[in-house]
Short mmCIF file of C-alpha atoms and ligand atoms in Angstrom, two decimals:
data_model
loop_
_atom_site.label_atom_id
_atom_site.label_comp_id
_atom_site.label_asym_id
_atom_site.label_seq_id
_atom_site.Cartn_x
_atom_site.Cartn_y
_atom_site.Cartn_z
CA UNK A 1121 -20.79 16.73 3.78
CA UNK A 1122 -21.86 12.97 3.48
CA UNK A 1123 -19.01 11.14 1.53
CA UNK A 1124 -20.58 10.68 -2.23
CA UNK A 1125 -20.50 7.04 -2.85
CA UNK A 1126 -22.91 6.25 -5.27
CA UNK A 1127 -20.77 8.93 -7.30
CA UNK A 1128 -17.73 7.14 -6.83
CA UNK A 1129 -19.04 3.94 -7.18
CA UNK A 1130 -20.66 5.17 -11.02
CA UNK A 1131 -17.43 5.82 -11.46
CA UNK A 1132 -16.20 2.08 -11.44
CA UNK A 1133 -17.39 0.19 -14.58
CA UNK A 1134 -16.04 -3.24 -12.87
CA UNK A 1135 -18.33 -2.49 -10.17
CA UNK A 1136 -21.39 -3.56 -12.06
CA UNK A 1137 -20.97 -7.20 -12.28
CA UNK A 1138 -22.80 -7.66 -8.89
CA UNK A 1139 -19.78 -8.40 -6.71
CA UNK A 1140 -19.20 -6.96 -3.43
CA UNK A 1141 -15.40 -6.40 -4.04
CA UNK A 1142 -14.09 -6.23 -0.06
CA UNK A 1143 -10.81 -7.62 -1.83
CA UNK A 1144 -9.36 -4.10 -2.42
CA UNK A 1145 -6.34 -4.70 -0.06
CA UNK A 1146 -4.78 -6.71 -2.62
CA UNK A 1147 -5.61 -4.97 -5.39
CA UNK A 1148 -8.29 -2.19 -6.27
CA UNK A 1149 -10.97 -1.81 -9.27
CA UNK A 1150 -10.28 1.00 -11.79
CA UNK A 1151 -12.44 4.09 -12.69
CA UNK A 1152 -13.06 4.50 -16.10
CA UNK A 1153 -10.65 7.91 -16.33
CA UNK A 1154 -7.80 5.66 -15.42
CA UNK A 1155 -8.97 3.25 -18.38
CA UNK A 1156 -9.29 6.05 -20.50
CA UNK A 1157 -6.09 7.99 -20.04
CA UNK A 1158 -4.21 4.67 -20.68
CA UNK A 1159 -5.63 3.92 -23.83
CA UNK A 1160 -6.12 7.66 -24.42
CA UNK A 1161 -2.27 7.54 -24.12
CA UNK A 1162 -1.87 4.67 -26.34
CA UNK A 1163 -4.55 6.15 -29.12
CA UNK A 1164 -2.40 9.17 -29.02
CA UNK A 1165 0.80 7.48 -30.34
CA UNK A 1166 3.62 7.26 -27.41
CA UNK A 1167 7.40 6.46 -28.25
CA UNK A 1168 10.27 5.68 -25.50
CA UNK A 1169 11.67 8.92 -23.65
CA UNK A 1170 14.28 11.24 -24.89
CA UNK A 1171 13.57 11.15 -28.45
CA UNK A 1172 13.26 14.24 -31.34
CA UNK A 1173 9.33 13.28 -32.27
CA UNK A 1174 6.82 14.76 -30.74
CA UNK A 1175 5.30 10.84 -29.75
CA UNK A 1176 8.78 10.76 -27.39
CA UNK A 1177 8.32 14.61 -26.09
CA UNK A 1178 4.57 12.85 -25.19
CA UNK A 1179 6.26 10.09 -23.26
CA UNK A 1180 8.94 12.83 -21.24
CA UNK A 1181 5.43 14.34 -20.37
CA UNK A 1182 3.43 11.63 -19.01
CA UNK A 1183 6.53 10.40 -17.03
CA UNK A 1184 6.97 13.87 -15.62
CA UNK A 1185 2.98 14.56 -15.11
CA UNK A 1186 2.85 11.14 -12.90
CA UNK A 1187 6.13 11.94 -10.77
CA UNK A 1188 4.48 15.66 -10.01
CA UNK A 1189 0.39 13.39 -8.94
CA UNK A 1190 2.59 10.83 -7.24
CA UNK A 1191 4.92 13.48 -4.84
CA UNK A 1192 1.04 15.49 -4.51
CA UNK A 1193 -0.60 12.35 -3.28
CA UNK A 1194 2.16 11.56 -0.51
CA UNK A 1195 3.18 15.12 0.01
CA UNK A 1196 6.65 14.67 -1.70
CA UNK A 1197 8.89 16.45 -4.31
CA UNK A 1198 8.35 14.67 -7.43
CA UNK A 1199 12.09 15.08 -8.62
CA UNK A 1200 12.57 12.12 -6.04
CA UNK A 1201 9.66 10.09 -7.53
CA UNK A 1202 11.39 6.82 -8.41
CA UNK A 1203 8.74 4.62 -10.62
CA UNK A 1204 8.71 0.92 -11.21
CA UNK A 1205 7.00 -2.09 -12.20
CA UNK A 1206 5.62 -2.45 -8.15
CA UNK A 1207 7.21 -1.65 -4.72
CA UNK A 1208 8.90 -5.35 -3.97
CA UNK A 1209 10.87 -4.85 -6.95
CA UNK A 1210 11.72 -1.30 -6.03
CA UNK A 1211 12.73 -2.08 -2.62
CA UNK A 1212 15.05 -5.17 -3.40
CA UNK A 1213 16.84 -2.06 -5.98
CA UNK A 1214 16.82 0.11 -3.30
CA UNK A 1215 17.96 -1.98 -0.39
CA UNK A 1216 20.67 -3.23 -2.18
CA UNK A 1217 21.94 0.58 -2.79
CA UNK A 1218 21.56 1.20 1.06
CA UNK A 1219 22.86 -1.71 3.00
CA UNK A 1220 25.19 -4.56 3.02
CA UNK A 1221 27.86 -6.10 4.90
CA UNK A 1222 28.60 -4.22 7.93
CA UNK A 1223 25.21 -2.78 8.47
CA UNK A 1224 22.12 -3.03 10.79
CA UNK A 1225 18.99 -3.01 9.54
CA UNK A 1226 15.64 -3.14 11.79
CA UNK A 1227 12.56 -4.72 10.35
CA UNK A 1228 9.73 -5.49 12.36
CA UNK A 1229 7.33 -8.32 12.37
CA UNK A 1230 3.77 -6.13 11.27
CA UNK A 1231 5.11 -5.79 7.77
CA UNK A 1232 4.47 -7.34 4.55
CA UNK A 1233 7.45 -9.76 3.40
CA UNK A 1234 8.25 -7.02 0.59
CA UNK A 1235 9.86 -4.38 3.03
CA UNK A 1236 11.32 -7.66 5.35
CA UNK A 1237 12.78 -9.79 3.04
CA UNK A 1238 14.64 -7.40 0.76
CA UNK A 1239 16.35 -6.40 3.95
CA UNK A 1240 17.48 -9.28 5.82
CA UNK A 1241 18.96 -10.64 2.13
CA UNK A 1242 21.08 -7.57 1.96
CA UNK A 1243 23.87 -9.27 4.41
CA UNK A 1244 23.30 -6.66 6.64
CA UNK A 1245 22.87 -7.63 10.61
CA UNK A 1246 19.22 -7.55 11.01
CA UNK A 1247 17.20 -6.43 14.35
CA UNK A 1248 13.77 -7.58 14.69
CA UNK A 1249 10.68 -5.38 16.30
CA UNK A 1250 8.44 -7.53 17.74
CA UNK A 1251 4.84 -7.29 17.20
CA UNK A 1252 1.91 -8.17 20.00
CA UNK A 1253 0.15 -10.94 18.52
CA UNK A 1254 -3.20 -10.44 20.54
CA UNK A 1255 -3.31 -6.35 19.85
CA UNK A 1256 -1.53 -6.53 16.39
CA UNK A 1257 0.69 -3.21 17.91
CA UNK A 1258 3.72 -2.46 17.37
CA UNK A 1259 5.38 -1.09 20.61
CA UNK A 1260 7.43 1.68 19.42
CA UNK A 1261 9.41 1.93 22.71
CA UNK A 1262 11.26 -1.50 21.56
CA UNK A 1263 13.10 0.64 18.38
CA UNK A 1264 15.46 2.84 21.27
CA UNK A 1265 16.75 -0.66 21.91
CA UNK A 1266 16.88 -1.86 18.17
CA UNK A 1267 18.73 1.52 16.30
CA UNK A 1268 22.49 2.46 17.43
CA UNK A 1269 25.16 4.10 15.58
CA UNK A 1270 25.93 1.07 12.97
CA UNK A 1271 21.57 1.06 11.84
CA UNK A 1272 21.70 2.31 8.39
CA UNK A 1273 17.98 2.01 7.76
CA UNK A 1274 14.99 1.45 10.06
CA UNK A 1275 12.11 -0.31 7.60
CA UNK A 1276 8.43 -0.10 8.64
CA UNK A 1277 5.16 -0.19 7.66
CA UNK A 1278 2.47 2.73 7.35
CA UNK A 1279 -0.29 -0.31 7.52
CA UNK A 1280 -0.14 -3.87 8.13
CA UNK A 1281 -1.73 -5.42 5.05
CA UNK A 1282 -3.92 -7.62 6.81
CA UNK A 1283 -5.17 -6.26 10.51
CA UNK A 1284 -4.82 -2.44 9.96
CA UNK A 1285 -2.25 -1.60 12.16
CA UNK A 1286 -1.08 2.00 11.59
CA UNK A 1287 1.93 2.04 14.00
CA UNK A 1288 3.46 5.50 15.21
CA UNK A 1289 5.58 5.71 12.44
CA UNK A 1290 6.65 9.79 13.53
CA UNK A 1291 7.68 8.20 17.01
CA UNK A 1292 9.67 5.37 15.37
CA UNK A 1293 11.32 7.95 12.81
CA UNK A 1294 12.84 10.25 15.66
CA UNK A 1295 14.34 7.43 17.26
CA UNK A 1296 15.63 6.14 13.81
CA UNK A 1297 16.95 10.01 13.12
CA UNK A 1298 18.28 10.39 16.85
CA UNK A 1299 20.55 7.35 15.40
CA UNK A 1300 21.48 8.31 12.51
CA UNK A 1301 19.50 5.50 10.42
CA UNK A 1302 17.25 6.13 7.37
CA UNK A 1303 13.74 5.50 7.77
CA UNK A 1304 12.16 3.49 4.48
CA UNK A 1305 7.97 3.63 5.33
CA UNK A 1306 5.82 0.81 3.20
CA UNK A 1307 2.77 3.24 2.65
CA UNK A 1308 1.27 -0.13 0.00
CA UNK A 1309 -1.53 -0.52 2.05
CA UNK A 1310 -2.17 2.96 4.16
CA UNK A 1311 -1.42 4.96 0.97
CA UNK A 1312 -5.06 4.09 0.27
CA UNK A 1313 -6.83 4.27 3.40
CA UNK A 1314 -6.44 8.10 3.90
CA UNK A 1315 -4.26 11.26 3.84
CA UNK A 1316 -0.21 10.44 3.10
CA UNK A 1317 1.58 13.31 4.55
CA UNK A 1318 5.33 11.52 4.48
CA UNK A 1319 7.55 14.64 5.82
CA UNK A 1320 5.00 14.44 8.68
CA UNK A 1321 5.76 10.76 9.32
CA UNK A 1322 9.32 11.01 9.16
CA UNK A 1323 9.83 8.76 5.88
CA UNK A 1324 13.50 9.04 4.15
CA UNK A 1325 11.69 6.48 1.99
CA UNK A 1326 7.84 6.09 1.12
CA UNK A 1327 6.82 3.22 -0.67
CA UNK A 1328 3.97 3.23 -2.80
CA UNK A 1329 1.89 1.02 -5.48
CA UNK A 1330 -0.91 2.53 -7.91
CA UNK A 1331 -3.02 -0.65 -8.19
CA UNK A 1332 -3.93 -0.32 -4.31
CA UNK A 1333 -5.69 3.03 -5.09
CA UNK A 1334 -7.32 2.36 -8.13
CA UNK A 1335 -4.71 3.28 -10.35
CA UNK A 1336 -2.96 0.41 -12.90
CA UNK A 1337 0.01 -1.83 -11.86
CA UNK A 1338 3.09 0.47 -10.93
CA UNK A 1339 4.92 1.15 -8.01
CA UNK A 1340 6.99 4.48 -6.75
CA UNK A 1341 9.38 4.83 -4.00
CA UNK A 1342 9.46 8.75 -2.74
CA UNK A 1343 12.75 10.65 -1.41
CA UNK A 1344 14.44 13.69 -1.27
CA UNK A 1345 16.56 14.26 -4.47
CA UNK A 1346 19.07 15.00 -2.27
CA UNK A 1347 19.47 11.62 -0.42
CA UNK A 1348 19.30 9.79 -3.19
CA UNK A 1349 21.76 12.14 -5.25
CA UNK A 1350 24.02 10.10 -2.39
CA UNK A 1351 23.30 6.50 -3.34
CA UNK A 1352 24.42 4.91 -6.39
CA UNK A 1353 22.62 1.83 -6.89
CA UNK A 1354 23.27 -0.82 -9.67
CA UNK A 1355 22.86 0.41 -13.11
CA UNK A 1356 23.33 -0.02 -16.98
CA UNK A 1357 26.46 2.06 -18.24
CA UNK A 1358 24.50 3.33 -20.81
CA UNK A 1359 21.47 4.24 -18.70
CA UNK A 1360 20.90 8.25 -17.34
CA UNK A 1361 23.15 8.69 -14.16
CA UNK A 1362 20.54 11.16 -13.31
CA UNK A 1363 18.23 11.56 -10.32
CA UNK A 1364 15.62 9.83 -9.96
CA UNK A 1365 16.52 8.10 -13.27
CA UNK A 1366 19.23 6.36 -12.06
CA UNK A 1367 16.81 3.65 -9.61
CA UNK A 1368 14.55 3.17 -12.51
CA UNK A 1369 15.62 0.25 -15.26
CA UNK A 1370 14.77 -0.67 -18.17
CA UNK A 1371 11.52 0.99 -20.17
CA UNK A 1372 8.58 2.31 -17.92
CA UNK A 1373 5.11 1.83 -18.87
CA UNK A 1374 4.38 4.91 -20.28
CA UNK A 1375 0.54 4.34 -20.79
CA UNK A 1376 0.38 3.13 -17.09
CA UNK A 1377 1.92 5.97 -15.96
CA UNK A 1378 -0.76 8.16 -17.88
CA UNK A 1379 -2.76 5.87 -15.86
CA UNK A 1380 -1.58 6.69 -12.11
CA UNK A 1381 -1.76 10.14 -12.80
CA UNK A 1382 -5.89 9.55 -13.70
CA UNK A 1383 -6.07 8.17 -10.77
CA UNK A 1384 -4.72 10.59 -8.46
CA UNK A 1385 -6.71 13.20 -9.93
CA UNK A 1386 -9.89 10.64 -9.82
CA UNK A 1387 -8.88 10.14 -5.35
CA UNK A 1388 -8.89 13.93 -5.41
CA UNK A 1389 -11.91 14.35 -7.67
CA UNK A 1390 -14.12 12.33 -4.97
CA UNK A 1391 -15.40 14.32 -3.00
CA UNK A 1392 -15.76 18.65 -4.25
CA UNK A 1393 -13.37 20.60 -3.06
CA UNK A 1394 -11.11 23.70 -3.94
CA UNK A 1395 -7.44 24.46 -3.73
CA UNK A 1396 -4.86 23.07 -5.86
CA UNK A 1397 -4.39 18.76 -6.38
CA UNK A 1398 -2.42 18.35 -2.96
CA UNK A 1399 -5.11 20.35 -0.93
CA UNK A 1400 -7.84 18.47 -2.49
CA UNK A 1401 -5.95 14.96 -2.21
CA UNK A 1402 -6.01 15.77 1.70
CA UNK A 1403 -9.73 16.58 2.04
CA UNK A 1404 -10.74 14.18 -0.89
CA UNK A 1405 -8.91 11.27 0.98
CA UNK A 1406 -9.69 12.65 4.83
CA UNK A 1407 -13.48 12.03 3.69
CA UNK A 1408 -13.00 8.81 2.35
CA UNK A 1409 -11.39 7.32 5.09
CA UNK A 1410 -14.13 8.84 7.17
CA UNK A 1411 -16.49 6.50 4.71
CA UNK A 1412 -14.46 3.48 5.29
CA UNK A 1413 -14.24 3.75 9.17
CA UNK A 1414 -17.91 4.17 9.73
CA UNK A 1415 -18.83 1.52 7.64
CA UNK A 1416 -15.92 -0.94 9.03
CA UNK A 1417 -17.46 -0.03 12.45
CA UNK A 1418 -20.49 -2.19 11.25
CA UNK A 1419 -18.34 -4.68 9.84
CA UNK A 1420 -16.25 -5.65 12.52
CA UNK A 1421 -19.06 -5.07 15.50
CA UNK A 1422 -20.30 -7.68 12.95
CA UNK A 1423 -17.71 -9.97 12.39
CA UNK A 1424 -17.08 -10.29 16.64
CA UNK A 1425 -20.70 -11.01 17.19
CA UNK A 1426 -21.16 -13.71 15.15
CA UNK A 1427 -20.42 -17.16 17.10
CA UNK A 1428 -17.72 -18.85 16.21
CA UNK A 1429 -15.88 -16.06 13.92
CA UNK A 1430 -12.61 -14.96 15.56
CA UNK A 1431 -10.73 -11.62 14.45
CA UNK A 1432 -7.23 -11.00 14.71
CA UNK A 1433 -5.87 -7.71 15.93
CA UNK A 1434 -7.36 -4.74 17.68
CA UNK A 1435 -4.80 -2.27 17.46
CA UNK A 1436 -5.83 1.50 18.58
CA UNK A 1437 -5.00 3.36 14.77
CA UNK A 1438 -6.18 1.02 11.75
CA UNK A 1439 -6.90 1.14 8.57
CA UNK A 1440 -10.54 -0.57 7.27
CA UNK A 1441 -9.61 -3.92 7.37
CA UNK A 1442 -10.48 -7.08 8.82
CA UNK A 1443 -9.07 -10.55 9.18
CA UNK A 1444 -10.91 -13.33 10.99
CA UNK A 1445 -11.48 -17.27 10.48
CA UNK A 1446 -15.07 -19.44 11.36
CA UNK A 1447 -15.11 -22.05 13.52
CA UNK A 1448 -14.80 -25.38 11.77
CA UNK A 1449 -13.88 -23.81 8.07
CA UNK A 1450 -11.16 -23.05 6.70
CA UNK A 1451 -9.79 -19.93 5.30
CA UNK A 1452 -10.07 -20.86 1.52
CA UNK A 1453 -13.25 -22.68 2.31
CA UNK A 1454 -14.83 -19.19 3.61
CA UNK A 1455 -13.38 -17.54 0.50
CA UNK A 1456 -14.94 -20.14 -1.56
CA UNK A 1457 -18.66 -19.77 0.23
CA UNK A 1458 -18.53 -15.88 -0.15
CA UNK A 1459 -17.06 -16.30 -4.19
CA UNK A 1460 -20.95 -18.38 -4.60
CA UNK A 1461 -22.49 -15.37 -3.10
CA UNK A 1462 -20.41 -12.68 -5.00
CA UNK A 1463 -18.65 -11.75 -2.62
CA UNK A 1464 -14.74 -10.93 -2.82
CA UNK A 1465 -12.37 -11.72 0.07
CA UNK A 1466 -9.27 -12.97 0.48
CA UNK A 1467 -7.68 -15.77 2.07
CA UNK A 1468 -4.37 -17.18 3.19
CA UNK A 1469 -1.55 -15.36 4.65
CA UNK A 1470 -1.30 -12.56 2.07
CA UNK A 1471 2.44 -12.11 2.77
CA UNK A 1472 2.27 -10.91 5.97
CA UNK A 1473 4.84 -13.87 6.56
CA UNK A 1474 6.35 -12.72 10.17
CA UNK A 1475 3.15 -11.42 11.59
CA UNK A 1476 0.87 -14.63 10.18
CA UNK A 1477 3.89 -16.69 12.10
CA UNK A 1478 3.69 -14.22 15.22
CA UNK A 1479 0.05 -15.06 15.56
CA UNK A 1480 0.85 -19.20 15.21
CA UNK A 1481 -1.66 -19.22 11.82
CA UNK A 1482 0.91 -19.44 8.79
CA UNK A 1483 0.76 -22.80 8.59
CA UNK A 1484 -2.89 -23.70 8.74
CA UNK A 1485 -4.21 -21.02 6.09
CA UNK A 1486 -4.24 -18.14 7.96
CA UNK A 1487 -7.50 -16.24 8.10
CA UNK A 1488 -9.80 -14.00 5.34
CA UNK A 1489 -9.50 -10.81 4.86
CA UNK A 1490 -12.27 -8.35 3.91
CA UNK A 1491 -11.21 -5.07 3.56
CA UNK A 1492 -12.77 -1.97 2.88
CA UNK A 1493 -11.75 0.96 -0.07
CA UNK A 1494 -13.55 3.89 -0.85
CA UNK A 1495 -15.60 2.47 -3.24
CA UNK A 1496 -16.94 -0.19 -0.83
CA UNK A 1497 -20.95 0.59 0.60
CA UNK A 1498 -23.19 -0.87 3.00
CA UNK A 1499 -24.28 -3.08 1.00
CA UNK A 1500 -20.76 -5.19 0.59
CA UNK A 1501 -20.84 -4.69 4.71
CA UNK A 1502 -24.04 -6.53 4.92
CA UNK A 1503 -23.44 -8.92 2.32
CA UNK A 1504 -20.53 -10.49 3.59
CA UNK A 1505 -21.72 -10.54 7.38
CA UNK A 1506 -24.98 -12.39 6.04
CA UNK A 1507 -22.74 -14.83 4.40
CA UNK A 1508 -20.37 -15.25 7.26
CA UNK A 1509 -23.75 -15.73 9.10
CA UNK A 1510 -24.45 -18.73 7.40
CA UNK A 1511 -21.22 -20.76 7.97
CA UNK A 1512 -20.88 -19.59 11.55
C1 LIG B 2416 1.62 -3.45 2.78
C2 LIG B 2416 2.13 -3.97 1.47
N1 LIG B 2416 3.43 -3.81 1.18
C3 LIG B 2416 3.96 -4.24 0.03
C4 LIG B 2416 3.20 -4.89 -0.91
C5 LIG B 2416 3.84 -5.33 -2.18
O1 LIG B 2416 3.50 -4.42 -3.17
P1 LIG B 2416 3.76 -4.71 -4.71
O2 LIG B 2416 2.73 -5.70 -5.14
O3 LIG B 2416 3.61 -3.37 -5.35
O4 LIG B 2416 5.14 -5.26 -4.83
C6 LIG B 2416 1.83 -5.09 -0.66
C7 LIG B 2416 1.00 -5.82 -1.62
O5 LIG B 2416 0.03 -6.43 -1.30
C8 LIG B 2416 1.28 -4.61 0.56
O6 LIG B 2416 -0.02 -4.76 0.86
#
């Protein structure tokens, strides 16, 4: 069955302004049941958690309703849903309860500077994996090399943020396992591209964020209650020592969190299907990537004919996403000609620190990026290669 995209795309009120939003890697629109729910949730009358009213017994629900969408969307148990403000700030909490002094830790070049950074600051003795800056692969043979008996967590990305890359993260995992490390999987940016089966891929940790897949501005890190039942990670005296409540300070935003659930059941809700949420998260999300690859086939046999337009990466597994500079322009100035045309891209080295560095283009704006989400259509494809046409 043909992936329904004007359906979806209805669904997106934002949508209507006449922008051809390819910016969805750093940040998605949001259907109008994820609107709803939150203020839905805030019409309703919500108190904080824990209380004797029924407005608090509402709050204990939503905040139990998104762990259960969350652990369905990545194939996880939601009593080791961990929720936050947004993954950077959950993995600086977490890596501080896993490593330190004494420890190895193995990062690799491909990923975003939120599962690097929060790493190498731990004090821990850090290994690098090196990424091929013509290919954008990451050679998984490298990690028997990089993990020994002292690695106490092997951090990797799902999908590099700005060429695609989905690495073998299962191959990188058994090698991590074989040494006794803990694997901690960014799934920011692949999370939204497909089907998130994180058992499958081997992730102790799987690192989420809501806004990516048109949900509202929250992030969730995923484990087994029983690992982190083992980690005790900085905490207020008089907060719950419990699991997952422990990693999670301060007050959540309840309304949000009505709001991630939404949109879980809006991914699974986009194409028909039967079975129960996970089952139709899997097909939903199997047919939207489908969507996304066939039109990014147009858009990047696009992008490489055009003279003068260079694209970075061609690794093997990818998600929809391209990154690419004209001849003569720069980054921003690209960005700037597509904003007069309506068209949404971004530019710069959208925090892929090491791998902009790797690739020698950190320091001279590094490229744009037009990725595609499900709600993207051919439309936004042939907008933004007409546009790119113009300058190139
Ligand atoms: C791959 C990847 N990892 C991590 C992050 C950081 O996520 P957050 O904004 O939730 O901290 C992003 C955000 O762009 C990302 O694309």
């Amino acid at each position: 069955m043909p992936f329904p995209i004007k359906a979806v795309r209805a669904c997106y009120p934002a949508l209507n302004d006449g922008y051809a939003y390819l910016d969805g890697a750093a940040g998605t629109q949001t259907p109008r049941s994820v609107i709803e729910a939150i203020s839905d949730a805030y019409r309703g009358g919500i108190g904080n958690v824990g209380g004797a009213f029924p407005a608090s017994h509402r709050s204990d629900a939503i905040v139990a309703a998104c762990r259960a969408a969350v652990a369905d969307l990545v194939g996880g148990d939601p009593r080791g849903v961990i929720l936050g403000p947004n993954m950077t700030t959950l993995t600086y909490r977490l890596s501080r309860a896993l490593a330190g002094p004494g420890d190895e830790v193995v990062v690799s070049r491909l990923d975003h500077d939120a599962n690097v950074r929060p790493w190498t600051q731990t004090g821990a003795t850090v290994r690098w994996a090196e990424v091929d800056p013509v290919t954008g692969e990451l050679p998984v043979e490298q990690y028997a090399s990089l993990v020994n008996e002292r690695t106490r967590v092997v951090a990797v990305t799902a999908a590099s943020n700005i060429i695609g890359t989905r690495p073998d993260v299962a191959a990188i995992a058994e090698l991590a396992h074989r040494a006794g490390a803990l694997m901690y999987v960014d799934g920011v940016h692949a999370a939204a591209h497909g089907p998130v089966d994180m058992r499958a891929l081997g992730a102790d940790f799987y690192a989420t964020s809501a806004y990516k897949w048109s949900g509202p501005h929250v992030g969730a890190v995923v484990a087994d209650p029983a690992l982190l039942e083992t980690l005790r990670p900085d905490k207020l005296a008089s907060s719950p020592d419990t699991v997952p409540e422990r990693f999670e300070t301060g007050t959540a935003a309840f309304a949000d969190l009505e709001g991630v659930t939404a949109a879980v059941d809006h991914l699974a809700a986009m194409v028909p299907g039967t079975g129960n949420r996970r089952e139709r998260l899997l097909a939903s999300m199997a047919a939207a990537e489908e969507h996304e690859m066939e039109l990014f086939g147009v858009l990047i046999e696009g992008l490489e004919t055009l003279p003068g337009v260079t694209v970075y990466g061609k690794p093997a597994r990818r998600t929809a996403t391209a990154y690419f500079t004209v001849a003569g322009r720069t980054p921003r100035e690209v960005a700037e000609h597509l904003a007069r045309l309506r068209v949404n891209v971004w530019n710069g080295h959208n925090y892929a620190w090491e791998l902009t560095g790797a690739m020698g283009i950190r320091d001279t704006g590094g490229a744009v990026r037009a990725g595609l989400v499900p709600y993207n259509d051919r439309s936004d494809v042939d907008r933004l290669l007409e546009g790119v046409a113009q300058l190139a």
